[in-house]
Coordinates of C-alpha atoms and ligand atoms in Angstrom, one line a residue:
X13 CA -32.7 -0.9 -10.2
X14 CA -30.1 0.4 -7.9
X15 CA -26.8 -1.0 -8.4
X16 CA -22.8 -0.7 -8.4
X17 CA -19.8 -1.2 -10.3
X18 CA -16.3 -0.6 -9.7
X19 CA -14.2 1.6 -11.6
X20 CA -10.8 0.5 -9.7
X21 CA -8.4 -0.2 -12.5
X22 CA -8.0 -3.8 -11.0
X23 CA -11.8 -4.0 -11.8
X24 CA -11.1 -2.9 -15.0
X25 CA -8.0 -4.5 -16.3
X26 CA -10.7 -7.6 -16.3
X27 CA -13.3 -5.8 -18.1
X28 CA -15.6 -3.9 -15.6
X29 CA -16.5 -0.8 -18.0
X30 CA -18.1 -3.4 -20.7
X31 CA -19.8 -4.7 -17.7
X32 CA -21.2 -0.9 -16.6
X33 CA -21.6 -0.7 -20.8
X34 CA -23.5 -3.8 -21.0
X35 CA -26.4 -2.9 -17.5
X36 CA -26.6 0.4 -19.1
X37 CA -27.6 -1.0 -22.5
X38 CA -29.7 -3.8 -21.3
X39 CA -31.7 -1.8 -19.0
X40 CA -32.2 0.4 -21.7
X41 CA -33.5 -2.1 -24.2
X42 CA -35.9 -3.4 -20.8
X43 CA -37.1 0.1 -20.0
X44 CA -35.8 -0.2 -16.5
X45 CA -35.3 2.4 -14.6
X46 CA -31.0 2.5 -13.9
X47 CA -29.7 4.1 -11.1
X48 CA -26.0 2.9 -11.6
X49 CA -23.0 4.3 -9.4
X50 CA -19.3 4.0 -10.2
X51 CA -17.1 2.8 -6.9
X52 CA -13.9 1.7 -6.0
X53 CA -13.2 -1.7 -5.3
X54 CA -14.2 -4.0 -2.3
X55 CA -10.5 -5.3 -2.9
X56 CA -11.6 -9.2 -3.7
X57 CA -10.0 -9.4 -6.7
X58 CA -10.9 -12.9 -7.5
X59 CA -14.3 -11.7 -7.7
X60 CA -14.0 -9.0 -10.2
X61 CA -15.9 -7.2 -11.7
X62 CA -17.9 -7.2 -8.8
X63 CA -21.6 -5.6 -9.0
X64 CA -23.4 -4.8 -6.5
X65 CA -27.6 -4.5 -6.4
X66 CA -29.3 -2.4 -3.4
X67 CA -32.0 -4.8 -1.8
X68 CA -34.0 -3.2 0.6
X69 CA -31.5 -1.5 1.4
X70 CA -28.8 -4.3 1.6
X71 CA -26.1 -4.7 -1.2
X72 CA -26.1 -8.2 -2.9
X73 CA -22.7 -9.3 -4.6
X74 CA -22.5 -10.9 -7.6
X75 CA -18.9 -11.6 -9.5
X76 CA -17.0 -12.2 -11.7
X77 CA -19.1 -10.7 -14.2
X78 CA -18.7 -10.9 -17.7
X79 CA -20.5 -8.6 -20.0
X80 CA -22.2 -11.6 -21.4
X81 CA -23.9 -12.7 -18.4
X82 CA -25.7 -9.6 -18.4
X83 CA -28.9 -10.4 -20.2
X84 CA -29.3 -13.4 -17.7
X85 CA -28.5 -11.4 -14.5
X86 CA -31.6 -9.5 -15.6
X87 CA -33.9 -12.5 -16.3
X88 CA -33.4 -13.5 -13.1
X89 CA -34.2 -10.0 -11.4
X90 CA -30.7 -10.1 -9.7
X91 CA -32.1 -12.6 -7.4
X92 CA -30.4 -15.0 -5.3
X93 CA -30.7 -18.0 -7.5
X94 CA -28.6 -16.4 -10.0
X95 CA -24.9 -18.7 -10.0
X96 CA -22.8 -15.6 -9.7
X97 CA -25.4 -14.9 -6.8
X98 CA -22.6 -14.2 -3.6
X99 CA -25.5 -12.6 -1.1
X100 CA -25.0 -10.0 0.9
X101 CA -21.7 -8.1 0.5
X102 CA -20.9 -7.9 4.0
X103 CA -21.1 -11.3 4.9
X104 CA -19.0 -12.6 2.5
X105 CA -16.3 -13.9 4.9
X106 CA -13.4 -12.2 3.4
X107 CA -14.7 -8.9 3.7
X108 CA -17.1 -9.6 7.0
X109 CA -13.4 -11.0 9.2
X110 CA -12.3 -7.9 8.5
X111 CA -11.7 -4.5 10.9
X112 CA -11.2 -1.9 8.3
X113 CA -10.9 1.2 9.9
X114 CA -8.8 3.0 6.4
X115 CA -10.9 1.1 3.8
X116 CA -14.0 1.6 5.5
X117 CA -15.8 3.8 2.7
X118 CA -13.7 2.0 -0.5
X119 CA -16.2 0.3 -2.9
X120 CA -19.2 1.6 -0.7
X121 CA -19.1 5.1 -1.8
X122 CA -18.8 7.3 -4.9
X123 CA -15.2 8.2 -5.0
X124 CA -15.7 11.8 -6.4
X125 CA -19.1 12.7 -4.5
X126 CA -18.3 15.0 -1.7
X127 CA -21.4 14.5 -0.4
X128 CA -21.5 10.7 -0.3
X129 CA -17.8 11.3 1.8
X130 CA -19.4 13.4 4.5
X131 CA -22.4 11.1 4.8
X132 CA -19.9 8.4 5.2
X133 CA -18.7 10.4 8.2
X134 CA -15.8 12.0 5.7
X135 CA -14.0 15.2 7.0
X136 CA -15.3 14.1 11.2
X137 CA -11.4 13.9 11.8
X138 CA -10.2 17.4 10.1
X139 CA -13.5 19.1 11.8
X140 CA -11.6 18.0 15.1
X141 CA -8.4 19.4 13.7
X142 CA -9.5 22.7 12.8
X143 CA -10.2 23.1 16.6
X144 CA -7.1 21.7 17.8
X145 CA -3.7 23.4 18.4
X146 CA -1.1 22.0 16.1
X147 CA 1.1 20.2 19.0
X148 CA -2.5 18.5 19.9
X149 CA -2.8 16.9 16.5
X150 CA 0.8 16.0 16.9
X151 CA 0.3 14.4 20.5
X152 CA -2.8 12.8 19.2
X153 CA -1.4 11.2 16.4
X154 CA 2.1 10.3 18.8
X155 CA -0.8 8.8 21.6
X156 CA -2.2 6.7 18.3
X157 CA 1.3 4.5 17.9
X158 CA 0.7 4.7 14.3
X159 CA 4.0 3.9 12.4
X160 CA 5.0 4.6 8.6
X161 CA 3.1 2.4 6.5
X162 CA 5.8 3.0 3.6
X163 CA 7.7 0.2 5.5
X164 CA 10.0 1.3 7.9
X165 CA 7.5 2.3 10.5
X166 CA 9.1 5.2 12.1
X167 CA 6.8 7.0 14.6
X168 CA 4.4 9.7 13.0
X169 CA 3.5 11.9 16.0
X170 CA 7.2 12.0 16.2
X171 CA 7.8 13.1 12.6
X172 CA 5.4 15.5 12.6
X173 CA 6.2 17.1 16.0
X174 CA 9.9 17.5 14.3
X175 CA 8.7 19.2 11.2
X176 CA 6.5 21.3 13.7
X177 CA 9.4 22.3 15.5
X178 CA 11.6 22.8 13.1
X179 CA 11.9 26.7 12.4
X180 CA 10.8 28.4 9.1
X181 CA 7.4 29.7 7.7
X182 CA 7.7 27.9 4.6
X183 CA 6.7 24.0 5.4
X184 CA 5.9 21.3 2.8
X185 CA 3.6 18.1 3.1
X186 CA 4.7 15.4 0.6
X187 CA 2.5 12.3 0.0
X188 CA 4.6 9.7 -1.0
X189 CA 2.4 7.3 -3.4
X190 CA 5.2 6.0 -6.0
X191 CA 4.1 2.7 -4.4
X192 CA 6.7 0.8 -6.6
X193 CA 6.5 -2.6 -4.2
X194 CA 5.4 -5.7 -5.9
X195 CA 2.2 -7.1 -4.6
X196 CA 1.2 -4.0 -3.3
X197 CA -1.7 -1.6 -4.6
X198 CA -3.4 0.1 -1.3
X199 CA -2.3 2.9 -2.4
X200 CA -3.3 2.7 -5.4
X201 CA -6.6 1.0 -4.4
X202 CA -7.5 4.2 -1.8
X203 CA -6.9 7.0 -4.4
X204 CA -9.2 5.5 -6.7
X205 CA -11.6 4.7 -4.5
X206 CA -11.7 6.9 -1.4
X207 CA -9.5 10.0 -2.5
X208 CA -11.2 12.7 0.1
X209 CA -9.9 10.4 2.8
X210 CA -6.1 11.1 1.2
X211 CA -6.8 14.9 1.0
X212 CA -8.6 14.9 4.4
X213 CA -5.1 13.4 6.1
X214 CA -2.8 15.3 4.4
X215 CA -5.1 18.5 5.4
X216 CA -4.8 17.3 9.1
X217 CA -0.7 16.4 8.6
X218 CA -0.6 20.4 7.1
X219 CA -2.8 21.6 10.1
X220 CA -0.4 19.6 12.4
X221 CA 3.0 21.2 11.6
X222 CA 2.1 24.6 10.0
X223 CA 2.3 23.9 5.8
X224 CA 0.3 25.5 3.7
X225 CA 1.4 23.5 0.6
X226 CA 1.5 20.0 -0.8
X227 CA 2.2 17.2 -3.2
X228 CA 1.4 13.8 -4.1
X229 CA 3.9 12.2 -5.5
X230 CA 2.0 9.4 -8.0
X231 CA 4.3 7.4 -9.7
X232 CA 3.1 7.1 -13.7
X233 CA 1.5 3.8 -13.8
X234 CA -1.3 4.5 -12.2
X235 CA -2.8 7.0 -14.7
X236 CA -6.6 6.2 -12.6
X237 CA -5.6 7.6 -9.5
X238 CA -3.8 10.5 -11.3
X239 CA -7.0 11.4 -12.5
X240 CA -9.3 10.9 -9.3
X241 CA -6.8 12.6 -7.1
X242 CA -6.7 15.7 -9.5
X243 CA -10.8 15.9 -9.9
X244 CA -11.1 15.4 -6.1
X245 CA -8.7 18.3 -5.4
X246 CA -10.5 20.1 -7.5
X247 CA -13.5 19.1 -6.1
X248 CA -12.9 19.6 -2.4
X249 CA -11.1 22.9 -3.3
X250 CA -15.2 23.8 -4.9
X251 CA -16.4 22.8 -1.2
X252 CA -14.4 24.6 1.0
X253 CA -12.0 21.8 1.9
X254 CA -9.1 23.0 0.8
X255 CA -7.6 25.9 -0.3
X256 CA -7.5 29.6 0.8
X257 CA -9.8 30.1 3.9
X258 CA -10.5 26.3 4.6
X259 CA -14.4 26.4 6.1
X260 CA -13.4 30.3 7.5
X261 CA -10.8 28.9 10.0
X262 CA -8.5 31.6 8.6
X263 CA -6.2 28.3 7.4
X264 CA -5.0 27.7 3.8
X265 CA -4.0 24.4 2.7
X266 CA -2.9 23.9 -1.3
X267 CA -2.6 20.6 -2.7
X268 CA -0.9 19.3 -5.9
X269 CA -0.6 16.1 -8.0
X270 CA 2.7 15.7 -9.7
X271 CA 3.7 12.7 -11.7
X272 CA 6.9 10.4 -11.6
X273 CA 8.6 8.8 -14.8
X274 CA 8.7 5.3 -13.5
X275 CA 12.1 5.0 -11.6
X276 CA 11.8 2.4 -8.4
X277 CA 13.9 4.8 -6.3
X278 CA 11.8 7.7 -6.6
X279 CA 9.8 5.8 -3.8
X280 CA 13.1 6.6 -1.5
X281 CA 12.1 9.9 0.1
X282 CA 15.0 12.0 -0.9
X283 CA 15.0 10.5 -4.4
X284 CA 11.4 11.8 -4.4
X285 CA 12.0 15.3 -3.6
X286 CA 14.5 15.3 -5.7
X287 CA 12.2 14.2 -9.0
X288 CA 9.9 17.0 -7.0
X289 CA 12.0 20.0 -7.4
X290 CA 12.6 18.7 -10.9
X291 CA 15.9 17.2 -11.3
X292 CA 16.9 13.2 -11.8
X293 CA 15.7 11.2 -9.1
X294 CA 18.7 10.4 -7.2
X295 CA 19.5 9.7 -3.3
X296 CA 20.6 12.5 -1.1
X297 CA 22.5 11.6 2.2
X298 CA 20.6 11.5 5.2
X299 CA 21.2 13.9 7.9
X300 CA 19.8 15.9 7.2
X301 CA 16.4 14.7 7.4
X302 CA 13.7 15.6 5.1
X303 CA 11.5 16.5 8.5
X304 CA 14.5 19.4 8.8
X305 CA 15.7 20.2 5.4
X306 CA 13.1 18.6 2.6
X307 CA 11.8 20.0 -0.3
X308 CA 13.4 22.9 -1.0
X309 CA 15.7 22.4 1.7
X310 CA 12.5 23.1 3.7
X311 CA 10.6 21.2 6.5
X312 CA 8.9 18.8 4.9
X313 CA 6.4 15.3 6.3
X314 CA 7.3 12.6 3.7
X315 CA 4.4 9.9 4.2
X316 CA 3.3 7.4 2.9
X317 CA -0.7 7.6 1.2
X318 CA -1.8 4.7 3.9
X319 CA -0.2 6.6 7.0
X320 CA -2.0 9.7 6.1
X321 CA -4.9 7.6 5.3
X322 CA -5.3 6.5 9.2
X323 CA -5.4 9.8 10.4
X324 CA -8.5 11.2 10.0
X325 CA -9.6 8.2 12.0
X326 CA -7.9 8.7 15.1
X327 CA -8.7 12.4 14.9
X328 CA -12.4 11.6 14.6
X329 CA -12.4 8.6 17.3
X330 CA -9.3 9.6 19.6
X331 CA -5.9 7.6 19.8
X332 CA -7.1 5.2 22.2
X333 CA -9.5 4.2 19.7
X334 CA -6.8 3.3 17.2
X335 CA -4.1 2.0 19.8
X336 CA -6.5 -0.4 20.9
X337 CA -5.7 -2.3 17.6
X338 CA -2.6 -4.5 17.6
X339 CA 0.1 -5.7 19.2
X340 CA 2.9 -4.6 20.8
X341 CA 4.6 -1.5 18.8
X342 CA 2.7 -2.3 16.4
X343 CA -0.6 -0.3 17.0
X344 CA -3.5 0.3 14.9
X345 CA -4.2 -2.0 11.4
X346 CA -2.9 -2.5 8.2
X347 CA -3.8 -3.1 5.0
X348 CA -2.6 -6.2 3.8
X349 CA -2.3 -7.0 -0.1
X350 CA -2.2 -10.3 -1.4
X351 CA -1.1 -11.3 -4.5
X352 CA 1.2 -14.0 -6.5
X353 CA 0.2 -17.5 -7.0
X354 CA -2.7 -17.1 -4.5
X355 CA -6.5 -18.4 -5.3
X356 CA -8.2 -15.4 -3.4
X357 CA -5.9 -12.3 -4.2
X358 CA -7.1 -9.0 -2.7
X359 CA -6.9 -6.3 0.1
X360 CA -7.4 -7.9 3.8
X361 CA -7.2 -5.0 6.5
X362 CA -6.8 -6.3 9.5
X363 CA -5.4 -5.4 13.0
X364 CA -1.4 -6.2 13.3
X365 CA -0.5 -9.4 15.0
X366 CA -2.9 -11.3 12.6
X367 CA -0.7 -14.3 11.2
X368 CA 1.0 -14.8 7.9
X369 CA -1.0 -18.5 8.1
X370 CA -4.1 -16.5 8.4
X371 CA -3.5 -14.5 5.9
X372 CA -2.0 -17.3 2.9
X373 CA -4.9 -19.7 4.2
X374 CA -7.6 -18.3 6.1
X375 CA -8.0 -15.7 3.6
X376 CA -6.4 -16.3 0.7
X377 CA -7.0 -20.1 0.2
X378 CA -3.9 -21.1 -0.6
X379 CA -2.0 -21.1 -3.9
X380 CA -3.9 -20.3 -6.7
X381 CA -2.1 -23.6 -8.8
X382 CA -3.4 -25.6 -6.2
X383 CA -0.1 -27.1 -5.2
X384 CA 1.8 -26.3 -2.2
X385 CA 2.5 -22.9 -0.9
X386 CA 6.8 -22.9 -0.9
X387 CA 7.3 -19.5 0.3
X388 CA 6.0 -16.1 0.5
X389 CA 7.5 -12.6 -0.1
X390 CA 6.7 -10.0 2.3
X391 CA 7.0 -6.5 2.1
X392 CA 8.2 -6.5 -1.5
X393 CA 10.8 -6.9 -3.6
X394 CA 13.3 -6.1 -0.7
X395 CA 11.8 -8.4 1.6
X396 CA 12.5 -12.0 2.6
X397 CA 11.3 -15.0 1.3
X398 CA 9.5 -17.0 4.3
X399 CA 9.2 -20.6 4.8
X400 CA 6.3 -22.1 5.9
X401 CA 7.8 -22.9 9.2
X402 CA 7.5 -19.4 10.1
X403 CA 4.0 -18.8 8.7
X404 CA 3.1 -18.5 12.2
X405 CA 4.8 -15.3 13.0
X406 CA 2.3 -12.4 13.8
X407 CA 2.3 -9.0 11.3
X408 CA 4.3 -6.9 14.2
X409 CA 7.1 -4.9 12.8
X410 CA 9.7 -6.9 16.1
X411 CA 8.5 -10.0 15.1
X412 CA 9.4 -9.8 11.8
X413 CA 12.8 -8.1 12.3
X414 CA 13.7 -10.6 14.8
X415 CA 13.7 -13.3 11.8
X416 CA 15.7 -10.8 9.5
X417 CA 12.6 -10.2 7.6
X418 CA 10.3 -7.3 7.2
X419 CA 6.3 -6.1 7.3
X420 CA 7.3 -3.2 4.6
X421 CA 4.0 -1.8 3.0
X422 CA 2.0 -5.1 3.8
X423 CA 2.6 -7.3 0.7
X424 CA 2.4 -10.2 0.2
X425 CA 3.7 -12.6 -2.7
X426 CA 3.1 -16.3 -2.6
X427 CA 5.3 -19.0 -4.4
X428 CA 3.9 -22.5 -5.1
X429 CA 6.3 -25.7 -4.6
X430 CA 7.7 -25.1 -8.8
X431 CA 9.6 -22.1 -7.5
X432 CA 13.1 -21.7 -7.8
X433 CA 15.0 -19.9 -4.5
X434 CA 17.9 -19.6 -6.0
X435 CA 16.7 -18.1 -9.2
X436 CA 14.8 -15.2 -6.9
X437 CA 17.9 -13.9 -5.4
X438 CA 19.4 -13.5 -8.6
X439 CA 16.5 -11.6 -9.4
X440 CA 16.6 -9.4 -6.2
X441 CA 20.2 -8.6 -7.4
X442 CA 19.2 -7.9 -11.0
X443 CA 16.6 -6.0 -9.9
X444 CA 18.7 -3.6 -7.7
X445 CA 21.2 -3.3 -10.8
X446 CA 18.3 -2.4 -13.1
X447 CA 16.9 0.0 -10.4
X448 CA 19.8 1.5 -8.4
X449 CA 20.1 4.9 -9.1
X450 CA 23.5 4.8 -9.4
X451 CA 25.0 7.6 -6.6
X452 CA 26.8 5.1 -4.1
X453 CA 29.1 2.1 -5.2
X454 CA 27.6 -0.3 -3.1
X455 CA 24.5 -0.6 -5.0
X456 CA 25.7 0.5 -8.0
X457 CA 28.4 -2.0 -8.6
X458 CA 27.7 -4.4 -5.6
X459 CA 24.0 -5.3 -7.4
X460 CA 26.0 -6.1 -11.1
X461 CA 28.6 -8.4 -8.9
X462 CA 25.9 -10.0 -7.1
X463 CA 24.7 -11.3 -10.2
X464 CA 27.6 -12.8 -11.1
X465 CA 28.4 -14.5 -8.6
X466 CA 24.7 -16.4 -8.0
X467 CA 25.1 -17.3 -11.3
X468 CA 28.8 -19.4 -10.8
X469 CA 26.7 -20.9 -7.9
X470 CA 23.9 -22.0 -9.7
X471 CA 26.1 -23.6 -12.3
X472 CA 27.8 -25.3 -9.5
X473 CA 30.9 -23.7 -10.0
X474 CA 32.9 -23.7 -6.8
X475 CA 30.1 -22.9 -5.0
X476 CA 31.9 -23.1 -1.3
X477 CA 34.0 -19.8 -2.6
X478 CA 31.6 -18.4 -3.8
X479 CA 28.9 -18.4 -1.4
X480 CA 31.7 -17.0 0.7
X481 CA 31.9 -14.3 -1.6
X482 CA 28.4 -13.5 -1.9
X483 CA 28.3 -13.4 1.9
X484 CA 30.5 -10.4 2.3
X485 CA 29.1 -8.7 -0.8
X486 CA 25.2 -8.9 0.9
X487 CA 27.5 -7.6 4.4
X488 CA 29.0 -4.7 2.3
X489 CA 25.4 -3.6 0.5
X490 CA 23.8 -3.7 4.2
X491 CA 26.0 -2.0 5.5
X492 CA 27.8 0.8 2.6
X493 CA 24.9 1.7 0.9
X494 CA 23.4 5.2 1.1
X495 CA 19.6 4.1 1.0
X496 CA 17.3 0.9 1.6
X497 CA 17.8 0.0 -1.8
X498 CA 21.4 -1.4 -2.0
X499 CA 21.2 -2.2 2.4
X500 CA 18.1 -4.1 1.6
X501 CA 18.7 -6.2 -1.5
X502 CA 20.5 -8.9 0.5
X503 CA 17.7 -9.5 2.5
X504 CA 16.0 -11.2 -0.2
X505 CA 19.2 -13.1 -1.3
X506 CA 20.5 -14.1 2.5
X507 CA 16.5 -15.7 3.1
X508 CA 16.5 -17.5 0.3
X509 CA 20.2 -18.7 1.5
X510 CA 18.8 -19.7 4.5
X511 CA 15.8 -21.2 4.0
X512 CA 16.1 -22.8 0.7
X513 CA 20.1 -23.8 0.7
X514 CA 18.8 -26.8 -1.6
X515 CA 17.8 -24.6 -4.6
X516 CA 21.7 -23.5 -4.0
X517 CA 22.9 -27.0 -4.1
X518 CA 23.7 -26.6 -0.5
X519 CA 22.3 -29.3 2.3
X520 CA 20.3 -27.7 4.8
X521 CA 21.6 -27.2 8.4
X522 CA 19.8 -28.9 10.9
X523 CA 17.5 -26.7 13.1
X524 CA 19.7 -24.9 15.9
Ligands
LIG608 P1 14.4 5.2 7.5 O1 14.3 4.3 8.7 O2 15.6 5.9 7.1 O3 13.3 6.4 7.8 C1 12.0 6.3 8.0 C2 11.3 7.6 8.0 O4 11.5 8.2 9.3 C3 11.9 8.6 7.0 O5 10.8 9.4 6.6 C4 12.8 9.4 7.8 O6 13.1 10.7 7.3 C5 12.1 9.5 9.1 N1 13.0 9.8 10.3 C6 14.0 9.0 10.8 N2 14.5 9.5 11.9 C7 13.8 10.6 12.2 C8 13.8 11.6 13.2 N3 14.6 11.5 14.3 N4 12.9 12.6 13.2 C9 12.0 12.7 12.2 N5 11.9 11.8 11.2 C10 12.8 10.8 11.2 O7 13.8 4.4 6.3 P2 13.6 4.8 4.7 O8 14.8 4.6 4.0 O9 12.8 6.0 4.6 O10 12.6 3.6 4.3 C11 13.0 2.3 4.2 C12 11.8 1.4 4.2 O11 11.1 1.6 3.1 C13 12.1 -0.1 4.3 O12 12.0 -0.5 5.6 C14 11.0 -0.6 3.4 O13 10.1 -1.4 4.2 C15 10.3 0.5 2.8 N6 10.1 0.4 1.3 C16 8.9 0.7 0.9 C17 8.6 0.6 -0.4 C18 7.2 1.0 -0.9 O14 6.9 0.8 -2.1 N7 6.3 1.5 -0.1 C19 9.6 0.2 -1.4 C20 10.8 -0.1 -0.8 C21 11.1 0.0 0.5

């Protein structure tokens, strides 16, 4: 018996390790033969814990599993007629509509088998590398299009060529994988289950603009990926991969996990190399840019885990390869993460330009209460709520700017018909006062204020003066605040404003 079981800690937060507990045991007490491997997730949540049994060569799905369905599974040889029976992975429609070019190896492989990786065709994009100048890497990933996937999609040919440029022997690559949004876990989800890709692009970033260190920056929830990212380092460090020498190209690459102590605005990239070089994580000004003067006032690439993650990728197939996904500016794919009040939460990667209708609907079936979907959240907790009038904008990082909103990391949080607007952008504002850490007065102060004053509103208390008031407060955080955290906290508050004036005991204006 040839099967799989995740050991994603979304798999099992719902109980996947007494499902692995329970095969091993029953196929014990049946004197089957158990050839059991631990993966990462398939990313359909809804479906978790997911296993997996090898079929002449096919993988058949069945899920959710409980530990007590177990003894049955086996009656019924993992056949077909089996109710949790799901058929062949790939076809499920979720996963089968999808064009995963990042996510292509995660819940297929065995996360910490360096062999598995390379027969997956792991380490085909830093092979290239090795025999590529460093301004060719650059060019290649600049000829790619691919943008930040942290959220604010700046170019990353671009950054890299800077940090390339930039003069000094002493360079840094810093992984940036505090991934603090809400409704977001790719991150997460690709560290667990694919880490060699991680290592493999950060190589490639270190290749590209002459480092011979680096960090990833893991914020302390997610003890899991902690772990795997650590054993893999160690493990590719075993094979050659990384290290002194790296496969006798005369290169050296050294990469370190460090941890962060749970602070939101470590996930700002100066606030991250500051909790890096050890001190309180707290903004610097920008200039100068961390691409000039980082860590250590060094040279440094901040990225994010799922920008370095498409490298290797358009290393291996070329940049025309990976342009030729997309729209517009907005080249390649992303993975999308749905979450909220949604029946089918889970990871959807899919080219950009795909629709947020797609996405709620098409794949995530709606709300999961059943009742209507009111509004969804994208790109965290800093993003604007969106109507369902505009659930037909594309995922294109224009598109969503031009209606003051934002793609961010690619969540996505979904709001049934009982949610309360109003009550959300006091939240975005509480949230900023809870998380700001406290260096400009904007934030600091403006976030406590902002508060206040939603709360005179929603007790009706001159709420023409007040709105007034709360309109130059979001116009001050925008524009006085050092970082995205204070100059994005109103976008939460002003969509809300605008597209649910009701919950704010305001009419709404007709349509323009
Ligand atoms: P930014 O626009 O200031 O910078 C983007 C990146 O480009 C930075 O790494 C910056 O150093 C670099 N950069 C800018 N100009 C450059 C140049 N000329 N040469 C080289 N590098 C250059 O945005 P910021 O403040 O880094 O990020 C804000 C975004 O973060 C938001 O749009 C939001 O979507 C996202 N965000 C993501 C979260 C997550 O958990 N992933 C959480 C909160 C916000």
């Amino acid at each position: 018996l040839i099967l799989s079981v995740p050991r994603d800690s979304a798999a099992l937060s719902v109980g996947a390790e007494e499902v692995a507990d329970a095969i091993a045991a029953e196929a014990g007490r049946r004197g089957v033969a158990l050839d059991m491997m631990r993966t990462g997730s398939r990313g359909m949540f809804w479906l978790e814990p997911l296993v997996e049994v090898v079929r002449d060569g096919v993988r058949h799905a069945f899920g959710p599993v409980t530990a007590a369905d177990v003894p049955g599974l086996f009656d019924a040889g993992f056949g077909d007629a089996h109710p949790l029976a799901l058929g062949p992975t790939e076809v499920i429609p979720y996963l089968a509509e999808q064009e995963r070019l990042t996510f292509v190896r995660c819940g297929i492989t065995d996360p910490l088998s360096v062999a598995d990786y390379r027969a997956h065709g792991g380490f085909a994009g830093l092979e290239k590398a090795l025999a590529l100048e460093p301004a060719a890497i650059c060019d290649e990933v600049k000829d790619s299009g691919l943008r930040g996937r942290g959220g604010a999609g700046f170019p990353t040919g671009i950054k890299w060529r800077t940090v390339l440029e930039a003069p000094g022997d002493l360079k840094f690559i810093c992984c940036n994988a505090d991934e603090g949004d809400s409704g977001t876990f790719a991150d997460r989800m690709i560290m667990e289950g694919d880490p060699f890709l991680l290592i493999e692009g950060m190589t490639i970033a270190a290749l590209a603009v002459g480092a011979a260190e680096g960090f990833v920056y893991i914020r302390s929830e997610y003890p899991h990926a902690v772990a795997t990212m650590r054993e893999a380092i160690r493990l590719a460090e075993a094979e050659g991969w990384l290290g002194a020498d790296m496969h006798g190209s005369g290169r050296s690459f050294h990469l370190e996990v460090r941890v962060g102590a749970g602070a939101y605005i470590c996930g700002e990239e100066t606030s991250m190399l500051e909790s890096l070089e050890g001190r309180r994580g707290e903004v610097r000004p920008k200039p100068p840019l961390p691409a000039l003067e980082g860590l250590f006032g060094k040279p440094t690439v901040v990225n994010n885990v799922l920008s370095l993650c498409a490298v290797p990728v358009i290393l291996e197939r070329g940049a025309a390869f990976y342009r030729d996904f997309g729209v517009g500016h907005s080249r390649g794919t992303q993975p999308f993460q749905l979450a909220g009040n949604i029946k089918r939460g889970g990871l959807v990667e899919k080219a950009f330009g795909i629709s947020l209708h797609d996405l709620v609907y098409r794949f995530g079936g709606g709300t999961a209460s059943g009742r209507p979907v009111k509004a969804v959240q994208a790109g965290g907790p800093l993003g604007a709520y969106l109507p369902e009038s505009l659930f037909h904008l594309p995922k294109d990082y224009e598109a969503f700017a031009a209606e003051e909103a934002m793609v961010g990391h690619g969540g996505l949080v979904v709001f049934d018909d009982t949610a309360d607007m109003a009550a959300q952008a006091r939240f975005a504002m509480e949230f900023c006062a809870i998380e700001s850490c406290g260096k400009c007065t904007p934030c600091r102060i403006g976030s406590t204020r902002g508060v206040e004053v939603i709360d005179r509103i929603r007790a009706g208390t001159d709420v023409d003066g007040n709105m007034a008031l709360l309109d130059d407060l979001c116009t001050l955080m925008a524009d006085g605040s050092l970082c995205a955290m204070g100059g994005l906290t109103p976008m939460p508050v002003r969509s809300a404003l605008k597209h649910f004036p009701e919950d704010f005991h305001r009419p709404r204006q007709a349509a323009p």
